[in-house]
Short mmCIF file of C-alpha atoms and ligand atoms in Angstrom, two decimals:
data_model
loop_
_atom_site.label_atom_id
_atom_site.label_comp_id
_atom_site.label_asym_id
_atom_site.label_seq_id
_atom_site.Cartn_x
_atom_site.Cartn_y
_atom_site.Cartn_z
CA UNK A 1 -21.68 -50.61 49.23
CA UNK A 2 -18.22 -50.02 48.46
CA UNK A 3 -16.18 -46.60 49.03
CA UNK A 4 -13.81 -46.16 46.07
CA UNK A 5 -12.92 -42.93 47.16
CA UNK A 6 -12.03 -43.86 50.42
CA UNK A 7 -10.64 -46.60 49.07
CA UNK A 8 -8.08 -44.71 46.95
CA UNK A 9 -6.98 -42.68 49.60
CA UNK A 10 -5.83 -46.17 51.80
CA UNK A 11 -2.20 -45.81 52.44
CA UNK A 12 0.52 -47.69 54.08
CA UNK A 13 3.64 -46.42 56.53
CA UNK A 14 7.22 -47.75 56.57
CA UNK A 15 9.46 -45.88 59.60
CA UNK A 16 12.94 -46.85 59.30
CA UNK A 17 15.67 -45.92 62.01
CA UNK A 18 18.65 -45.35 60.02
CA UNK A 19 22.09 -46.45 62.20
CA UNK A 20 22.70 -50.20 62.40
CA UNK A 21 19.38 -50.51 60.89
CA UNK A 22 18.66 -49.36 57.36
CA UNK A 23 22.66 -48.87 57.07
CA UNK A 24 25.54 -51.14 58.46
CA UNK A 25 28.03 -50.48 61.03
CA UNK A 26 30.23 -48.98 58.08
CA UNK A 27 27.48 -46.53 57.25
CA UNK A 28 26.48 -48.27 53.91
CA UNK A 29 22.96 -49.20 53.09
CA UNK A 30 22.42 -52.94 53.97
CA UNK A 31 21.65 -55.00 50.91
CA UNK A 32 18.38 -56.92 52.36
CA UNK A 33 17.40 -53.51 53.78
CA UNK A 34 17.53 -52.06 50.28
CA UNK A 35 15.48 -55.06 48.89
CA UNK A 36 12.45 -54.97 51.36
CA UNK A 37 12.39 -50.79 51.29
CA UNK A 38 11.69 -50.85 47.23
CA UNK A 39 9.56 -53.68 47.92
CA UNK A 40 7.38 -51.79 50.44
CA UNK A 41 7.70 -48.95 48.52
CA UNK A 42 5.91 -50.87 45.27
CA UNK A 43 3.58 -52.42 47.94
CA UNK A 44 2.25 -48.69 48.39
CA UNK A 45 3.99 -47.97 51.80
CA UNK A 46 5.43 -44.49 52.47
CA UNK A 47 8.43 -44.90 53.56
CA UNK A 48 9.88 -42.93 56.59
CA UNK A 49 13.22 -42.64 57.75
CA UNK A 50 13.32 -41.93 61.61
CA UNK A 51 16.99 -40.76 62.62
CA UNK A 52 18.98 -38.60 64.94
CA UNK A 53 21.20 -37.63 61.95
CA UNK A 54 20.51 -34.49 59.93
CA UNK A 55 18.25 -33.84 57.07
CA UNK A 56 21.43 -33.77 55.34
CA UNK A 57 23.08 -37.09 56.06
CA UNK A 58 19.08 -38.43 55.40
CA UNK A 59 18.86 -36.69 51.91
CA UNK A 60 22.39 -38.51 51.04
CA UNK A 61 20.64 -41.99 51.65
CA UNK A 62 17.25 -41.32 50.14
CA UNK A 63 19.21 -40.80 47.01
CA UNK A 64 21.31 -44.35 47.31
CA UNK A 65 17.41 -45.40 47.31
CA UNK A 66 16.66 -43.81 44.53
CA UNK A 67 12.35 -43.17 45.82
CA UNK A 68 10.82 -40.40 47.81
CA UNK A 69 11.24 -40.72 51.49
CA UNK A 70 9.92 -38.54 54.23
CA UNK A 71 12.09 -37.32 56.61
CA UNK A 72 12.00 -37.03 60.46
CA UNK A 73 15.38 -35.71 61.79
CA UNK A 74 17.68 -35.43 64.66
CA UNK A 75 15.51 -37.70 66.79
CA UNK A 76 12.16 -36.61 66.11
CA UNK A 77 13.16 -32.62 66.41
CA UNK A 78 11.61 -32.00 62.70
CA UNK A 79 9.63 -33.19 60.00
CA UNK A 80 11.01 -32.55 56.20
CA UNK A 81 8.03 -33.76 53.63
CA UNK A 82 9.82 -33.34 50.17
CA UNK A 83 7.84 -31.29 47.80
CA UNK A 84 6.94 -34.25 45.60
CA UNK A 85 5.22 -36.00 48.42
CA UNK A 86 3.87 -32.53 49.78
CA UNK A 87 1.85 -32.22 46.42
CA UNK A 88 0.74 -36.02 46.40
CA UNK A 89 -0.46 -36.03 49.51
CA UNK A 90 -1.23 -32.29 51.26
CA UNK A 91 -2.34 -30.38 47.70
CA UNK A 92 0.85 -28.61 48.70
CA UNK A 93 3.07 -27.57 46.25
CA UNK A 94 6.66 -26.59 48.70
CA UNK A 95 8.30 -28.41 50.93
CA UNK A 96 6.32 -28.94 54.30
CA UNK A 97 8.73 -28.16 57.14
CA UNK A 98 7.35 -28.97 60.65
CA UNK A 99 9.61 -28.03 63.16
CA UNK A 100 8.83 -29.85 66.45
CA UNK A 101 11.41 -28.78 69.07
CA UNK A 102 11.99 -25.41 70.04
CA UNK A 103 15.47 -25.66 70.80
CA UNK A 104 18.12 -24.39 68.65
CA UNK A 105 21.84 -26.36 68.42
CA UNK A 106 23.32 -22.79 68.73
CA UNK A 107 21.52 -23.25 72.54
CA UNK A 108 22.46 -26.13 73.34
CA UNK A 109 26.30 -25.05 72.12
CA UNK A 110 26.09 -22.38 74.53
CA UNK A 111 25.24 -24.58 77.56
CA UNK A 112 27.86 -27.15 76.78
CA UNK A 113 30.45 -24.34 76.11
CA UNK A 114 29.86 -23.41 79.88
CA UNK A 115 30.35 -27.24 80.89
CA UNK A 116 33.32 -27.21 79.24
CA UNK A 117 35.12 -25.09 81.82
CA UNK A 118 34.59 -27.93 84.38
CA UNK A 119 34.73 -31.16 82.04
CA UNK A 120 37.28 -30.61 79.83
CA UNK A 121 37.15 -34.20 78.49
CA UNK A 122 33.85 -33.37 76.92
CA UNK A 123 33.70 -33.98 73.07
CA UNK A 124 31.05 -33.07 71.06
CA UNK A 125 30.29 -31.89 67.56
CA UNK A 126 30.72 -27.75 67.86
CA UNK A 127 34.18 -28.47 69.46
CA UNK A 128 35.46 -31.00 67.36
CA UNK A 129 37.35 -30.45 64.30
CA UNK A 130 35.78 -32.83 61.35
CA UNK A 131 39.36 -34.93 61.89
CA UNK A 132 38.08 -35.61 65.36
CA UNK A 133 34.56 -36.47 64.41
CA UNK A 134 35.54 -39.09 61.64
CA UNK A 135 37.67 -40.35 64.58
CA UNK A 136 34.89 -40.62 67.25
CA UNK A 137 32.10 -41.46 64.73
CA UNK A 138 33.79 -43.42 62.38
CA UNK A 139 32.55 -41.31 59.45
CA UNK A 140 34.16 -41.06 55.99
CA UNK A 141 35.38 -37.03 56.35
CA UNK A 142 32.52 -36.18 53.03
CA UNK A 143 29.28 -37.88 55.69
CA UNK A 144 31.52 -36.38 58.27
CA UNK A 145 30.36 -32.89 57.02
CA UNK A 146 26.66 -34.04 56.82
CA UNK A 147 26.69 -35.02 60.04
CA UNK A 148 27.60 -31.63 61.84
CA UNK A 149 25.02 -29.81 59.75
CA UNK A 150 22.83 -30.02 62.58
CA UNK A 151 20.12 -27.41 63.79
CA UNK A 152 18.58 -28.57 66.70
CA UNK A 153 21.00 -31.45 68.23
CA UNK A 154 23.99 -32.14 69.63
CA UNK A 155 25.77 -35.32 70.29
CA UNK A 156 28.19 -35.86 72.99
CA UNK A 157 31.18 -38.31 71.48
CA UNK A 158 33.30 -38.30 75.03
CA UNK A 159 32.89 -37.24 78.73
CA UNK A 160 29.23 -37.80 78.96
CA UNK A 161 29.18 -37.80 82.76
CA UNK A 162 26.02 -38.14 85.57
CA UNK A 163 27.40 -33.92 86.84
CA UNK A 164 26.56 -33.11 82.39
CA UNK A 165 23.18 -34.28 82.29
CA UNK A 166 22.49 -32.74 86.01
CA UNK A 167 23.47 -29.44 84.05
CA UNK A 168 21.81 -30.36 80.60
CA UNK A 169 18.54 -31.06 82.18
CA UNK A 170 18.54 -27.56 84.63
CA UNK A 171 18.72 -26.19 81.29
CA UNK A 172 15.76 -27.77 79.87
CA UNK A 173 17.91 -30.38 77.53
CA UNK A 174 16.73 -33.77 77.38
CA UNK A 175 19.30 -36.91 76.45
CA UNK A 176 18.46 -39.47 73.93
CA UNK A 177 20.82 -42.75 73.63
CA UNK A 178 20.97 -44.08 69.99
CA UNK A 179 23.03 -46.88 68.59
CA UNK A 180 26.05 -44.93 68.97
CA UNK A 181 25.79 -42.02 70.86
CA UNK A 182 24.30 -39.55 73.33
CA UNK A 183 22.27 -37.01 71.50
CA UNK A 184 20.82 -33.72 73.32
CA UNK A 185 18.05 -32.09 72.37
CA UNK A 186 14.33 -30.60 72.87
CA UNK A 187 12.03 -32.61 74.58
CA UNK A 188 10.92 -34.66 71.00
CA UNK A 189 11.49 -38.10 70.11
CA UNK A 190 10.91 -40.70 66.65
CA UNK A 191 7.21 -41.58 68.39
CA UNK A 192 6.10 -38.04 69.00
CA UNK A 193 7.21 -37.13 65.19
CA UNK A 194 5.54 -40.23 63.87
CA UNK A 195 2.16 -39.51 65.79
CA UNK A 196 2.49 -36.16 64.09
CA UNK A 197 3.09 -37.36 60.89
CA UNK A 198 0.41 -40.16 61.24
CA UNK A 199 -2.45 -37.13 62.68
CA UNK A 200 -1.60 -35.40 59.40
CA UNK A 201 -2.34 -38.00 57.45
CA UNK A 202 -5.54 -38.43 59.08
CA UNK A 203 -6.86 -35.23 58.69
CA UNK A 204 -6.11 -35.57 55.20
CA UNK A 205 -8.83 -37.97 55.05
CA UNK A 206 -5.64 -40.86 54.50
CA UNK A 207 -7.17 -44.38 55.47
CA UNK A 208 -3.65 -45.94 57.59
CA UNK A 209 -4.08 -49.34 56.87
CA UNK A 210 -0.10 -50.49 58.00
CA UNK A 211 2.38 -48.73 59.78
CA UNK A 212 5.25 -50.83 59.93
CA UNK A 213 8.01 -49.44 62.30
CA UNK A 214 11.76 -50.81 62.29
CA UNK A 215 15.13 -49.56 64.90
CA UNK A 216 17.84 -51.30 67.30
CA UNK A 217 18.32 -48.35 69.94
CA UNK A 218 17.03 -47.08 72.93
CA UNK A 219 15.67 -44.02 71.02
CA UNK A 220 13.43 -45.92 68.52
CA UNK A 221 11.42 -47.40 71.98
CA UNK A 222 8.70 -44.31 71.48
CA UNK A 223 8.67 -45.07 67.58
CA UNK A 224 8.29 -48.78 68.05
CA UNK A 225 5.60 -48.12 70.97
CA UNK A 226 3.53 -45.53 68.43
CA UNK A 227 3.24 -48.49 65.10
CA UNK A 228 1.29 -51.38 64.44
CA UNK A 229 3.55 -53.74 63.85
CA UNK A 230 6.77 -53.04 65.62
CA UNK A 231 10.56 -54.93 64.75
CA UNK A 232 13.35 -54.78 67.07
CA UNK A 233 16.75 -55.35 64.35
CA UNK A 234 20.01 -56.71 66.78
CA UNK A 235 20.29 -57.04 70.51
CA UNK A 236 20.33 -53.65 72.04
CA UNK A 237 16.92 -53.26 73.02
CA UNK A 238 13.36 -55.44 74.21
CA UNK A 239 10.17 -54.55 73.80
CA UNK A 240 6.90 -56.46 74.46
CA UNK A 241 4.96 -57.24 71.19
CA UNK A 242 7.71 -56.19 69.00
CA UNK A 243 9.26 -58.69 66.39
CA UNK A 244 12.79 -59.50 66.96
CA UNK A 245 14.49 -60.24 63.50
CA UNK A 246 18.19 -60.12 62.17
CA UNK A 247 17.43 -59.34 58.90
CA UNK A 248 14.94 -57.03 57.01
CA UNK A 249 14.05 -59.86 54.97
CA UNK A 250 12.03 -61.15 57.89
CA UNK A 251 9.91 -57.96 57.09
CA UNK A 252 6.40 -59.26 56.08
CA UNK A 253 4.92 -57.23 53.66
MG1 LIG B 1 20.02 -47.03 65.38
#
């Protein structure tokens, strides 16, 4: 006997890392990337972007997409469902915001402010001016601003030394490595988020029939561990079972 309402309710994931994956070196979208994403996206998968960057700098390249994307930030710290998705797929009519770490930037700030006084050197966003972080990060000054709009992250540009983390982690801070940089943070990362997001589904009676994950960094290893069908873009990182490919064409849909 078929189930057609449990049939309706099948659904399909997409998680995307966003640096040197979705988007280049240069911090544009990559053509190929914005081919198979509106391809997945008429193939009924949700797509997911999975970042250490801010809800801000996320919001800025769902729009270049131009289709509702849900949103787990700064590593896997929160969970942003936009309020057209919310109602689709919770019966919710705002915004969901899950917050998943309990530490605040404004925290972490504080620690590093104290670190300062014996590594100098030490760059990171609270103490740069947004001169210096278009300098470090290679950001256009307007993404520049995006970027330091952060709420419960910060990323160490310079002076990252083995005596920092010693101090970081005695203050209950965990380090994440990305493509780029050194990001500090709660104890969260891209896999816990997605199991989140994935539970919620489930409990909304969701059937998960793909969850396609895609990243190049260390930090995407829990996000890549947590999906079905894993792909590793570049040369940065191995993982058994995962799909190697250099372009998101290789993407089977
Ligand atoms: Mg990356």
């Amino acid at each position: 006997m078929p189930k057609p309402s449990l049939y309706l309710k099948e659904l399909n994931l997409f998680f995307t890392d966003l640096d040197e994956t979705l988007i280049d070196k240069n911090y544009n979208i990559r053509d190929d990337a914005k081919e198979r994403i509106s391809a997945a996206f008429q193939k009924k998968f949700i797509i997911v972007f999975a970042s250490s960057k801010t809800l801000a700098e996320e919001i800025y390249y769902a729009k270049q997409l131009n289709i509702p994307v849900i949103y787990i930030v700064e590593n896997g710290s929160a969970i942003y469902i936009p309020a057209e998705l919310s109602r689709k797929f919770f019966q919710d009519k705002t915004r969901k915001e899950i917050k998943l770490s309990p530490i605040k930037k404004e925290f972490i700030v504080s620690v590093l402010r104290k670190i300062e006084k014996d590594y100098p050197d030490i760059k990171y966003y609270s103490n740069s001016t947004l001169e210096e972080i278009s300098l470090f990060t290679g950001l256009p000054t307007h993404l520049a601003e995006l970027a330091r709009k952060r709420e419960f992250t910060e990323t160490i540009f310079r002076g990252y030394a083995s005596g920092v983390e010693k101090i970081l982690v005695a203050n209950g801070l965990y380090a994440q490595k990305g493509s780029k940089f050194t990001t500090i943070g709660g104890n969260v990362d891209k896999g816990k988020a997605a199991r989140f997001l994935i539970k919620l589904f489930t409990r909304f009676n969701y059937s998960l029939k793909r969850i396609i994950g895609i990243g190049d960094g260390e930090n995407d290893i829990p996000l890549l561990k947590t999906v079905n069908e894993p792909y590793i873009i570049g040369n940065k990182i191995n993982l058994k079972d995962a799909k190697k490919v250099y372009s998101f064409s290789e993407i089977e849909l």
